[in-house]
Coordinates of N, CA and C and ligand atoms in Angstrom, one line a residue:
M72 N 0.8 -1.2 0.0 CA 0.1 0.0 0.0 C 0.8 1.4 0.0
I73 N 1.9 1.2 0.8 CA 2.7 2.5 0.9 C 3.3 2.6 -0.5
K74 N 3.8 1.6 -1.1 CA 4.2 1.8 -2.6 C 3.1 2.3 -3.5
A75 N 2.0 1.9 -3.2 CA 1.0 2.4 -4.3 C 0.6 3.9 -3.8
L76 N 0.6 4.3 -2.5 CA 0.5 5.6 -2.4 C 1.6 6.6 -2.8
L77 N 2.7 6.0 -2.5 CA 3.8 6.9 -3.2 C 3.7 7.0 -4.6
A78 N 3.3 5.9 -5.4 CA 3.2 5.9 -6.8 C 2.2 7.0 -7.1
L79 N 1.1 7.0 -6.4 CA 0.0 8.1 -6.6 C 0.5 9.4 -6.4
V80 N 1.1 9.5 -5.3 CA 1.5 11.0 -4.7 C 2.5 11.4 -5.8
M81 N 3.4 10.6 -6.2 CA 4.4 11.0 -7.0 C 4.0 11.1 -8.6
A82 N 2.7 10.6 -8.8 CA 2.1 10.9 -10.2 C 1.4 12.3 -10.3
S83 N 2.4 13.3 -10.1 CA 1.9 14.6 -10.2 C 1.3 15.0 -11.8
T84 N 1.7 14.0 -12.6 CA 1.3 14.3 -14.0 C -0.2 13.8 -14.3
F85 N -0.8 13.6 -13.2 CA -2.3 13.1 -13.3 C -2.9 14.4 -14.2
S86 N -3.7 13.9 -15.0 CA -4.5 14.9 -15.7 C -5.6 15.5 -14.8
E87 N -6.3 16.5 -15.4 CA -7.4 17.0 -14.6 C -8.6 15.9 -14.4
N88 N -8.8 15.2 -15.5 CA -9.8 14.0 -15.6 C -9.3 13.0 -14.6
Q89 N -8.2 12.6 -14.6 CA -7.8 11.5 -13.5 C -8.0 12.0 -12.2
A90 N -7.5 13.3 -11.9 CA -7.8 13.9 -10.5 C -9.3 13.9 -10.3
A91 N -10.1 14.3 -11.0 CA -11.5 14.4 -10.9 C -12.0 13.1 -10.6
L92 N -11.6 11.9 -11.3 CA -12.1 10.7 -11.0 C -11.6 10.2 -9.5
L93 N -10.6 10.6 -9.1 CA -9.8 10.3 -7.8 C -10.7 10.8 -6.8
K94 N -11.2 12.2 -7.1 CA -12.1 12.6 -6.2 C -13.6 12.1 -6.2
E95 N -13.9 11.7 -7.2 CA -15.3 11.0 -7.3 C -15.2 9.9 -6.5
A96 N -14.4 9.1 -6.4 CA -14.3 7.7 -5.7 C -14.5 8.1 -4.3
G97 N -14.1 9.3 -3.7 CA -14.5 9.7 -2.5 C -13.6 8.9 -1.4
T98 N -14.2 8.8 -0.2 CA -13.2 8.1 0.9 C -13.3 6.6 0.6
V99 N -12.1 6.1 0.4 CA -12.0 4.6 0.3 C -10.9 4.3 1.4
R100 N -11.4 3.3 2.0 CA -10.5 2.7 3.1 C -9.8 1.4 2.6
V101 N -8.5 1.3 3.2 CA -7.7 0.2 2.6 C -7.4 -0.8 3.7
L102 N -7.5 -2.0 3.6 CA -7.2 -3.1 4.4 C -6.2 -4.2 3.7
Y103 N -5.1 -4.3 4.6 CA -4.2 -5.5 4.3 C -4.6 -6.6 4.8
V104 N -4.7 -7.9 3.9 CA -4.8 -9.1 4.7 C -4.0 -10.1 4.1
S105 N -3.8 -11.3 4.9 CA -3.2 -12.3 4.1 C -3.9 -13.1 3.1
G106 N -3.1 -13.7 2.2 CA -3.9 -14.4 1.1 C -4.9 -15.4 1.5
D107 N -4.8 -15.9 2.6 CA -5.8 -17.0 3.1 C -7.1 -16.4 3.8
D108 N -7.0 -15.1 3.9 CA -8.2 -14.4 4.7 C -9.6 -14.6 3.9
D109 N -10.6 -14.7 4.7 CA -11.9 -14.9 4.2 C -12.2 -13.7 3.3
L110 N -12.0 -12.5 3.7 CA -12.2 -11.3 3.0 C -12.1 -11.3 1.5
L111 N -11.1 -12.0 1.1 CA -10.8 -12.3 -0.3 C -11.7 -13.3 -0.9
E112 N -12.5 -13.0 -2.0 CA -13.3 -13.9 -2.5 C -12.4 -14.9 -3.4
N113 N -11.4 -14.4 -4.2 CA -10.4 -15.1 -4.7 C -9.0 -15.0 -4.1
K114 N -8.5 -16.1 -3.5 CA -7.3 -16.0 -2.8 C -6.0 -15.6 -3.6
K115 N -6.1 -15.7 -5.0 CA -5.1 -15.3 -5.8 C -5.3 -13.8 -6.1
S116 N -6.3 -13.1 -5.8 CA -6.5 -11.7 -6.1 C -5.3 -10.9 -5.4
V117 N -4.9 -9.8 -6.3 CA -4.0 -8.9 -5.7 C -4.7 -8.0 -4.9
A118 N -5.8 -7.4 -5.2 CA -6.7 -6.7 -4.4 C -8.1 -6.9 -4.9
E119 N -9.0 -6.5 -3.8 CA -10.4 -6.6 -4.2 C -11.1 -5.3 -3.8
A120 N -12.1 -4.7 -4.5 CA -12.8 -3.8 -4.1 C -14.1 -4.3 -3.2
K121 N -14.4 -3.8 -2.3 CA -15.6 -4.2 -1.4 C -16.4 -2.9 -0.9
R122 N -17.8 -3.2 -0.9 CA -18.6 -2.3 -0.2 C -19.4 -2.9 0.8
T123 N -19.4 -2.2 1.9 CA -20.3 -2.6 3.1 C -21.7 -2.4 2.8
I124 N -22.6 -3.0 3.6 CA -24.0 -2.7 3.6 C -24.4 -1.3 3.8
D125 N -23.5 -0.6 4.7 CA -23.9 0.9 4.9 C -23.0 1.8 3.8
G126 N -22.4 1.2 3.0 CA -21.8 2.0 1.8 C -20.4 2.4 2.0
Q127 N -19.7 1.8 2.9 CA -18.2 2.2 2.9 C -17.5 1.4 2.0
K128 N -16.7 2.2 1.4 CA -15.8 1.6 0.3 C -14.4 1.0 0.8
W129 N -14.0 0.0 0.4 CA -12.8 -0.7 0.9 C -12.1 -1.2 -0.5
I130 N -10.9 -1.1 -0.3 CA -10.0 -1.9 -1.1 C -9.1 -3.0 -0.1
V131 N -9.4 -4.3 -0.3 CA -8.7 -5.2 0.5 C -7.5 -5.7 -0.5
I132 N -6.3 -5.5 0.2 CA -5.0 -5.8 -0.5 C -4.5 -7.3 0.0
N133 N -4.1 -8.1 -0.8 CA -3.5 -9.4 -0.5 C -2.1 -9.1 -0.3
I134 N -1.7 -9.2 1.0 CA -0.1 -8.9 1.1 C 0.8 -10.1 0.6
D135 N 0.2 -11.2 0.3 CA 0.9 -12.4 0.0 C 1.0 -12.4 -1.7
A136 N 0.2 -11.3 -2.3 CA 0.4 -11.2 -3.7 C 1.7 -10.5 -4.1
D137 N 2.0 -10.6 -5.6 CA 2.9 -9.8 -6.0 C 2.4 -8.2 -6.1
Q138 N 3.3 -7.3 -5.3 CA 3.0 -6.0 -5.0 C 3.6 -5.0 -6.0
S139 N 4.3 -5.6 -7.1 CA 5.0 -4.7 -8.0 C 4.2 -3.7 -8.8
D140 N 2.9 -4.1 -9.1 CA 2.1 -3.4 -9.9 C 0.9 -2.9 -9.1
M141 N 1.1 -2.6 -7.8 CA 0.1 -2.3 -7.0 C -0.5 -0.9 -7.3
D142 N 0.2 -0.1 -7.7 CA -0.4 1.3 -8.2 C -1.5 1.0 -9.2
C143 N -1.2 0.3 -10.3 CA -2.2 -0.1 -11.2 C -3.5 -0.7 -10.7
W144 N -3.2 -1.8 -9.9 CA -4.2 -2.5 -9.2 C -5.0 -1.8 -8.3
F145 N -4.6 -0.8 -7.6 CA -5.3 0.0 -6.8 C -6.2 0.9 -7.6
L146 N -5.8 1.5 -8.6 CA -6.4 2.2 -9.5 C -7.6 1.4 -10.2
H147 N -7.3 0.2 -10.6 CA -8.3 -0.7 -10.9 C -9.5 -0.9 -10.1
E148 N -9.1 -1.1 -8.8 CA -10.1 -1.3 -7.9 C -10.9 0.0 -7.7
L149 N -10.3 1.0 -7.5 CA -10.8 2.3 -7.4 C -12.0 2.5 -8.5
A150 N -11.6 2.1 -9.8 CA -12.6 2.2 -10.9 C -13.8 1.4 -10.7
H151 N -13.6 0.4 -10.1 CA -14.9 -0.7 -9.5 C -15.9 0.3 -8.6
H152 N -15.2 0.9 -7.8 CA -16.0 1.7 -6.8 C -16.9 2.9 -7.6
I153 N -16.0 3.6 -8.5 CA -16.8 4.6 -9.2 C -17.8 4.0 -10.2
A154 N -17.5 2.8 -10.8 CA -18.4 2.2 -11.6 C -19.8 1.9 -11.0
W155 N -19.5 1.4 -9.7 CA -20.8 1.0 -8.8 C -21.4 2.2 -8.5
S156 N -20.7 3.4 -8.2 CA -21.6 4.6 -7.7 C -22.2 5.2 -8.9
R157 N -21.6 5.1 -10.2 CA -22.4 5.6 -11.4 C -23.4 4.7 -11.9
H158 N -23.3 3.3 -11.8 CA -24.1 2.6 -12.4 C -25.0 1.5 -11.8
G159 N -24.6 1.5 -10.4 CA -25.3 0.5 -9.6 C -24.4 -0.8 -9.3
E160 N -24.8 -1.5 -8.4 CA -24.1 -2.7 -8.0 C -24.1 -3.8 -9.0
D161 N -25.0 -3.7 -10.0 CA -25.4 -4.9 -11.0 C -24.6 -4.6 -12.2
V162 N -23.8 -3.5 -12.2 CA -23.1 -3.2 -13.5 C -22.2 -4.4 -13.7
E163 N -22.0 -4.7 -14.9 CA -21.0 -6.0 -15.3 C -19.7 -5.6 -14.6
L164 N -19.1 -6.7 -13.9 CA -17.9 -6.3 -13.1 C -16.7 -5.8 -14.1
H165 N -16.5 -6.5 -15.2 CA -15.3 -5.8 -16.0 C -16.0 -5.4 -17.5
G166 N -17.2 -4.8 -17.3 CA -17.8 -4.5 -18.5 C -17.5 -3.2 -19.2
P167 N -18.0 -2.7 -20.2 CA -17.6 -1.4 -20.8 C -17.7 -0.2 -19.8
E168 N -18.6 -0.2 -18.9 CA -18.8 0.9 -18.2 C -17.4 1.0 -17.2
F169 N -17.1 -0.2 -16.5 CA -15.8 -0.2 -15.8 C -14.6 0.0 -16.6
Q170 N -14.6 -0.4 -17.8 CA -13.3 -0.4 -18.6 C -13.3 1.1 -19.0
S171 N -14.2 1.7 -19.2 CA -14.1 3.2 -19.6 C -13.4 4.0 -18.4
I172 N -14.0 3.7 -17.3 CA -13.4 4.3 -16.1 C -11.9 4.0 -15.6
C173 N -11.7 2.6 -15.8 CA -10.4 2.2 -15.6 C -9.5 2.7 -16.5
R174 N -9.8 2.8 -17.8 CA -8.8 3.2 -18.8 C -8.4 4.6 -18.7
Q175 N -9.3 5.4 -18.1 CA -8.9 6.8 -17.8 C -8.0 7.0 -16.5
L176 N -8.1 6.0 -15.6 CA -7.2 6.0 -14.5 C -5.9 5.3 -14.5
V177 N -5.8 4.2 -15.1 CA -4.6 3.4 -15.1 C -3.7 3.9 -16.2
P178 N -2.4 4.1 -15.7 CA -1.5 5.0 -16.5 C -0.7 4.2 -17.6
R179 N -0.8 2.7 -17.5 CA 0.1 2.0 -18.4 C -0.5 0.7 -18.5
R180 N -0.4 -0.2 -19.7 CA -0.9 -1.6 -19.9 C -2.4 -1.6 -19.6
K181 N -3.1 -0.6 -20.1 CA -4.7 -0.6 -19.9 C -5.3 -1.9 -20.3
N182 N -4.8 -2.4 -21.3 CA -5.5 -3.8 -21.6 C -5.4 -4.8 -20.6
Y183 N -4.2 -4.7 -20.1 CA -3.8 -5.8 -19.1 C -4.6 -5.5 -17.7
F184 N -4.6 -4.2 -17.3 CA -5.2 -3.8 -16.0 C -6.7 -3.5 -16.0
C185 N -7.2 -3.4 -17.3 CA -8.6 -2.9 -17.4 C -9.4 -3.8 -18.2
G186 N -8.8 -4.6 -18.8 CA -9.4 -5.6 -19.7 C -9.7 -5.0 -21.1
G187 N -10.4 -5.8 -22.0 CA -10.7 -5.1 -23.2 C -10.0 -5.8 -24.2
Ligands
ZN6 ZN1 -11.7 -6.0 -11.2

């Protein structure tokens, strides 16, 4: 997470559009868990976006996963939160609405990190 935060802070080249999307995501809490934690639906996930019943937004990070591209995965998960806020919880997980947002946020290898 620290690496992801540093990467985000150092990304002073964010466009106005990217900055607006980060703002749109609002408050997002971060939780580090081990790879075998029940909070992870897929134990191989690098990170997963979660919403609580009362609307809290979380990004759960698997500390046992490869952290080298965490900045992009973190932005991928943020894109899920924005897609859910805009289009509702039933929006296709990695569908066109998500991909459009993700591709605006993630700085590199968009096909890999955002699908498509
Ligand atoms: Zn995803």
